[in-house]
């Protein structure tokens, strides 16, 4: 046996005022749907994901650039090392070519040139290795930059889409809500206050048509006792569903 609310002193309102509740309910239901749509735009989730992806990518780009800068310094140092040896070789070769100095001196220079050639070869191998690392890092930075470009383009497109969707919904909300104040005024404070109170506690639906003996709010079919009570109620009595406490609006299709 469901709990029965005690019959309270029922609110009186002309049927025409009661019917306007259905207009108000239609407006509010649509406004609720618009608010829900705004809070759940299809672009919101992918935008959050792509923005997180962009932040991670930016970190990767900073790391790759730092590594590339380090290698550029390493390469400059390596080039300097090779150049020092080349300069030394050039000086020695010049002395050798001049033929000045003792045979012993020239022999010493010849020895040094041999070891310098070995040293130069080693340093040039190092230089090539550093250069290759630098090229790989430069390619990595370029690839990350390209990905960043694609990502920001996608984010920009989604933001535009979201903006357009929001504008459309806002425009619809303004249009739907434009007549609301007049309808509320026609309903009157007492009934409008009751409507708002029920709306707040009943998931947004406060008033519904009583149609074919069913409450339009909770969709339950009324029992004979309740139907009899409603049949006997005055036309200006505001009747409420015993199950969901919503205001039931009587029409020609109520089945009474
Ligand atoms: Zn109900």
Short mmCIF file of C-alpha atoms and ligand atoms in Angstrom, two decimals:
data_model
loop_
_atom_site.label_atom_id
_atom_site.label_comp_id
_atom_site.label_asym_id
_atom_site.label_seq_id
_atom_site.Cartn_x
_atom_site.Cartn_y
_atom_site.Cartn_z
CA UNK A 1 0.00 0.00 0.00
CA UNK A 2 1.74 3.19 -1.13
CA UNK A 3 2.05 6.07 1.23
CA UNK A 4 -0.79 8.54 0.82
CA UNK A 5 -0.23 12.20 1.34
CA UNK A 6 -2.92 13.81 3.44
CA UNK A 7 -5.36 15.93 1.50
CA UNK A 8 -4.28 19.48 2.00
CA UNK A 9 -6.24 22.61 1.39
CA UNK A 10 -6.06 22.47 -2.43
CA UNK A 11 -4.86 25.39 -4.47
CA UNK A 12 -7.51 26.96 -6.66
CA UNK A 13 -6.76 28.18 -10.15
CA UNK A 14 -8.93 28.66 -13.23
CA UNK A 15 -8.49 25.88 -15.82
CA UNK A 16 -7.05 28.47 -18.21
CA UNK A 17 -4.30 29.24 -15.71
CA UNK A 18 -3.70 25.53 -15.19
CA UNK A 19 -3.42 24.89 -18.94
CA UNK A 20 -0.75 27.57 -19.19
CA UNK A 21 1.32 25.40 -16.85
CA UNK A 22 1.66 22.96 -19.75
CA UNK A 23 3.06 25.76 -21.95
CA UNK A 24 5.46 26.73 -19.18
CA UNK A 25 6.47 23.11 -18.68
CA UNK A 26 7.15 22.70 -22.40
CA UNK A 27 9.38 25.79 -22.35
CA UNK A 28 11.24 24.68 -19.23
CA UNK A 29 11.70 21.14 -20.51
CA UNK A 30 13.20 22.48 -23.72
CA UNK A 31 15.41 24.91 -21.76
CA UNK A 32 16.58 21.99 -19.59
CA UNK A 33 17.37 19.99 -22.72
CA UNK A 34 19.33 22.93 -24.14
CA UNK A 35 21.28 23.33 -20.87
CA UNK A 36 22.00 19.59 -20.91
CA UNK A 37 23.14 19.77 -24.52
CA UNK A 38 25.43 22.71 -23.68
CA UNK A 39 26.95 20.77 -20.78
CA UNK A 40 27.43 17.67 -22.97
CA UNK A 41 28.60 19.05 -26.30
CA UNK A 42 30.15 16.30 -28.47
CA UNK A 43 33.30 18.43 -28.88
CA UNK A 44 34.03 18.73 -25.14
CA UNK A 45 35.55 15.29 -24.56
CA UNK A 46 37.76 15.12 -27.68
CA UNK A 47 38.87 18.71 -26.99
CA UNK A 48 39.97 17.78 -23.46
CA UNK A 49 41.82 14.74 -24.83
CA UNK A 50 43.53 16.68 -27.61
CA UNK A 51 44.48 19.50 -25.22
CA UNK A 52 46.10 16.96 -22.88
CA UNK A 53 47.84 15.42 -25.90
CA UNK A 54 49.13 18.88 -26.89
CA UNK A 55 50.52 19.50 -23.40
CA UNK A 56 52.36 16.16 -23.48
CA UNK A 57 53.64 16.92 -26.98
CA UNK A 58 54.91 20.34 -25.89
CA UNK A 59 56.93 18.66 -23.14
CA UNK A 60 58.34 16.24 -25.73
CA UNK A 61 59.22 19.15 -28.02
CA UNK A 62 61.03 21.02 -25.23
CA UNK A 63 63.01 17.86 -24.41
CA UNK A 64 63.88 17.19 -28.05
CA UNK A 65 64.95 20.83 -28.61
CA UNK A 66 67.10 20.75 -25.47
CA UNK A 67 68.76 17.54 -26.66
CA UNK A 68 69.28 19.07 -30.13
CA UNK A 69 70.85 22.19 -28.57
CA UNK A 70 73.17 20.03 -26.48
CA UNK A 71 74.28 18.09 -29.57
CA UNK A 72 74.78 21.36 -31.52
CA UNK A 73 77.20 22.50 -28.81
CA UNK A 74 78.89 19.09 -28.87
CA UNK A 75 79.25 19.35 -32.64
CA UNK A 76 80.76 22.85 -32.43
CA UNK A 77 83.30 21.53 -29.92
CA UNK A 78 84.04 18.53 -32.15
CA UNK A 79 84.51 20.75 -35.22
CA UNK A 80 86.87 22.92 -33.19
CA UNK A 81 88.92 19.86 -32.19
CA UNK A 82 89.21 18.74 -35.81
CA UNK A 83 90.13 22.24 -36.94
CA UNK A 84 92.93 22.48 -34.37
CA UNK A 85 94.47 19.31 -35.74
CA UNK A 86 94.06 20.48 -39.36
CA UNK A 87 95.76 23.78 -38.53
CA UNK A 88 98.59 21.89 -36.91
CA UNK A 89 98.89 19.61 -39.95
CA UNK A 90 98.94 22.64 -42.28
CA UNK A 91 101.70 24.29 -40.22
CA UNK A 92 103.78 21.11 -40.13
CA UNK A 93 103.28 20.52 -43.84
CA UNK A 94 104.39 24.08 -44.59
CA UNK A 95 107.56 23.57 -42.55
CA UNK A 96 108.19 20.27 -44.27
CA UNK A 97 107.63 21.81 -47.72
CA UNK A 98 109.99 24.67 -46.94
CA UNK A 99 112.71 22.08 -46.40
CA UNK A 100 114.20 24.22 -43.63
CA UNK A 101 115.65 22.58 -40.53
CA UNK A 102 117.83 19.61 -39.90
CA UNK A 103 117.07 16.17 -41.22
CA UNK A 104 116.25 15.18 -37.63
CA UNK A 105 113.78 18.06 -37.35
CA UNK A 106 112.13 17.09 -40.59
CA UNK A 107 111.92 13.48 -39.47
CA UNK A 108 110.26 14.57 -36.20
CA UNK A 109 107.75 16.61 -38.17
CA UNK A 110 107.10 13.62 -40.40
CA UNK A 111 106.38 11.51 -37.31
CA UNK A 112 104.08 14.13 -35.89
CA UNK A 113 102.20 14.35 -39.19
CA UNK A 114 101.60 10.61 -39.08
CA UNK A 115 100.18 10.71 -35.55
CA UNK A 116 98.20 13.89 -36.39
CA UNK A 117 96.64 12.09 -39.36
CA UNK A 118 95.54 9.29 -37.05
CA UNK A 119 94.24 11.81 -34.53
CA UNK A 120 92.39 13.74 -37.23
CA UNK A 121 90.77 10.58 -38.51
CA UNK A 122 89.56 9.67 -34.99
CA UNK A 123 88.22 13.19 -34.38
CA UNK A 124 86.47 13.24 -37.75
CA UNK A 125 84.78 9.93 -36.87
CA UNK A 126 83.57 11.54 -33.64
CA UNK A 127 82.39 14.58 -35.58
CA UNK A 128 80.42 12.41 -38.02
CA UNK A 129 78.85 10.49 -35.16
CA UNK A 130 77.81 13.74 -33.42
CA UNK A 131 76.53 15.15 -36.71
CA UNK A 132 74.37 12.06 -37.28
CA UNK A 133 72.91 12.35 -33.81
CA UNK A 134 72.22 16.02 -34.48
CA UNK A 135 70.47 15.20 -37.75
CA UNK A 136 68.33 12.54 -36.07
CA UNK A 137 67.35 15.00 -33.36
CA UNK A 138 66.59 17.73 -35.89
CA UNK A 139 64.37 15.28 -37.76
CA UNK A 140 62.67 14.37 -34.48
CA UNK A 141 62.02 18.05 -33.67
CA UNK A 142 60.65 18.63 -37.17
CA UNK A 143 58.38 15.60 -36.85
CA UNK A 144 57.10 16.75 -33.43
CA UNK A 145 56.53 20.27 -34.77
CA UNK A 146 54.52 18.85 -37.66
CA UNK A 147 52.43 16.78 -35.25
CA UNK A 148 51.90 19.89 -33.14
CA UNK A 149 50.71 21.76 -36.22
CA UNK A 150 48.19 19.03 -37.04
CA UNK A 151 47.03 18.88 -33.44
CA UNK A 152 46.48 22.63 -33.11
CA UNK A 153 44.57 22.60 -36.41
CA UNK A 154 42.27 19.85 -35.11
CA UNK A 155 41.84 21.67 -31.78
CA UNK A 156 41.05 24.91 -33.59
CA UNK A 157 38.45 23.18 -35.76
CA UNK A 158 36.80 21.54 -32.74
CA UNK A 159 36.78 24.85 -30.86
CA UNK A 160 35.07 26.53 -33.80
CA UNK A 161 32.53 23.71 -33.96
CA UNK A 162 31.88 23.97 -30.22
CA UNK A 163 31.56 27.74 -30.44
CA UNK A 164 29.03 27.43 -33.27
CA UNK A 165 27.05 24.76 -31.38
CA UNK A 166 26.99 26.94 -28.25
CA UNK A 167 25.84 29.96 -30.23
CA UNK A 168 23.06 27.95 -31.84
CA UNK A 169 21.90 26.58 -28.48
CA UNK A 170 22.10 30.02 -26.83
CA UNK A 171 20.06 31.53 -29.65
CA UNK A 172 17.47 28.77 -29.29
CA UNK A 173 17.35 29.24 -25.50
CA UNK A 174 16.75 32.97 -25.93
CA UNK A 175 14.01 32.29 -28.47
CA UNK A 176 12.36 29.52 -26.41
CA UNK A 177 12.55 31.53 -23.20
CA UNK A 178 11.40 34.84 -24.67
CA UNK A 179 7.71 34.29 -23.83
CA UNK A 180 8.30 32.66 -20.47
CA UNK A 181 7.82 35.72 -18.25
CA UNK A 182 4.43 36.48 -19.81
CA UNK A 183 3.29 32.90 -19.29
CA UNK A 184 4.41 32.96 -15.65
CA UNK A 185 2.54 36.23 -15.15
CA UNK A 186 -0.60 34.62 -16.57
CA UNK A 187 -0.22 31.63 -14.26
CA UNK A 188 -0.02 33.74 -11.14
CA UNK A 189 2.37 33.72 -8.21
CA UNK A 190 0.73 31.02 -6.07
CA UNK A 191 0.55 28.41 -8.83
CA UNK A 192 3.91 29.38 -10.32
CA UNK A 193 5.56 29.03 -6.90
CA UNK A 194 4.05 25.57 -6.42
CA UNK A 195 5.17 24.64 -9.94
CA UNK A 196 8.78 25.71 -9.25
CA UNK A 197 8.81 23.84 -5.94
CA UNK A 198 7.66 20.60 -7.55
CA UNK A 199 10.01 21.10 -10.50
CA UNK A 200 12.98 21.37 -8.16
CA UNK A 201 12.12 18.12 -6.42
CA UNK A 202 10.79 16.12 -9.37
CA UNK A 203 13.51 16.12 -11.97
CA UNK A 204 12.29 19.18 -13.80
CA UNK A 205 8.75 17.99 -14.52
CA UNK A 206 6.16 19.69 -12.33
CA UNK A 207 3.03 19.73 -14.45
CA UNK A 208 1.75 17.14 -16.88
CA UNK A 209 -1.42 16.33 -18.69
CA UNK A 210 -3.75 13.73 -17.19
CA UNK A 211 -4.26 11.69 -20.33
CA UNK A 212 -6.23 8.49 -20.78
CA UNK A 213 -6.29 8.11 -16.99
CA UNK A 214 -2.52 8.23 -16.76
CA UNK A 215 -0.43 10.85 -15.00
CA UNK A 216 1.78 12.39 -17.68
CA UNK A 217 4.50 12.85 -15.09
CA UNK A 218 5.05 9.35 -13.73
CA UNK A 219 3.04 7.56 -16.46
CA UNK A 220 1.14 5.53 -13.89
CA UNK A 221 -2.50 4.74 -14.45
CA UNK A 222 -4.72 6.20 -11.79
CA UNK A 223 -6.81 3.87 -9.68
CA UNK A 224 -10.58 4.20 -9.45
CA UNK A 225 -10.47 5.90 -6.08
CA UNK A 226 -8.22 8.66 -7.37
CA UNK A 227 -10.17 8.96 -10.62
CA UNK A 228 -13.37 9.35 -8.65
CA UNK A 229 -11.79 12.00 -6.47
CA UNK A 230 -10.63 13.94 -9.51
CA UNK A 231 -14.03 13.60 -11.19
CA UNK A 232 -15.63 15.17 -8.14
CA UNK A 233 -13.01 17.90 -7.81
CA UNK A 234 -14.00 21.39 -8.93
CA UNK A 235 -12.62 22.52 -12.29
CA UNK A 236 -10.51 25.18 -10.59
CA UNK A 237 -9.00 22.78 -8.09
CA UNK A 238 -5.34 22.04 -8.76
CA UNK A 239 -5.13 18.25 -8.63
CA UNK A 240 -1.95 16.35 -7.95
CA UNK A 241 -0.84 12.83 -8.67
CA UNK A 242 -0.92 10.68 -5.55
CA UNK A 243 2.15 8.79 -6.76
CA UNK A 244 4.53 11.52 -7.91
CA UNK A 245 2.85 14.65 -6.47
CA UNK A 246 3.04 16.44 -9.78
CA UNK A 247 0.25 18.73 -10.92
CA UNK A 248 -2.07 16.92 -13.29
CA UNK A 249 -3.81 19.08 -15.86
CA UNK A 250 -7.23 17.87 -16.89
CA UNK A 251 -8.14 18.03 -20.60
CA UNK A 252 -10.79 16.52 -22.83
CA UNK A 253 -8.53 13.50 -23.23
CA UNK A 254 -8.14 12.79 -19.53
CA UNK A 255 -10.57 9.88 -19.70
CA UNK A 256 -12.58 10.99 -16.70
ZN1 LIG B 1 2.36 10.94 -11.33
#
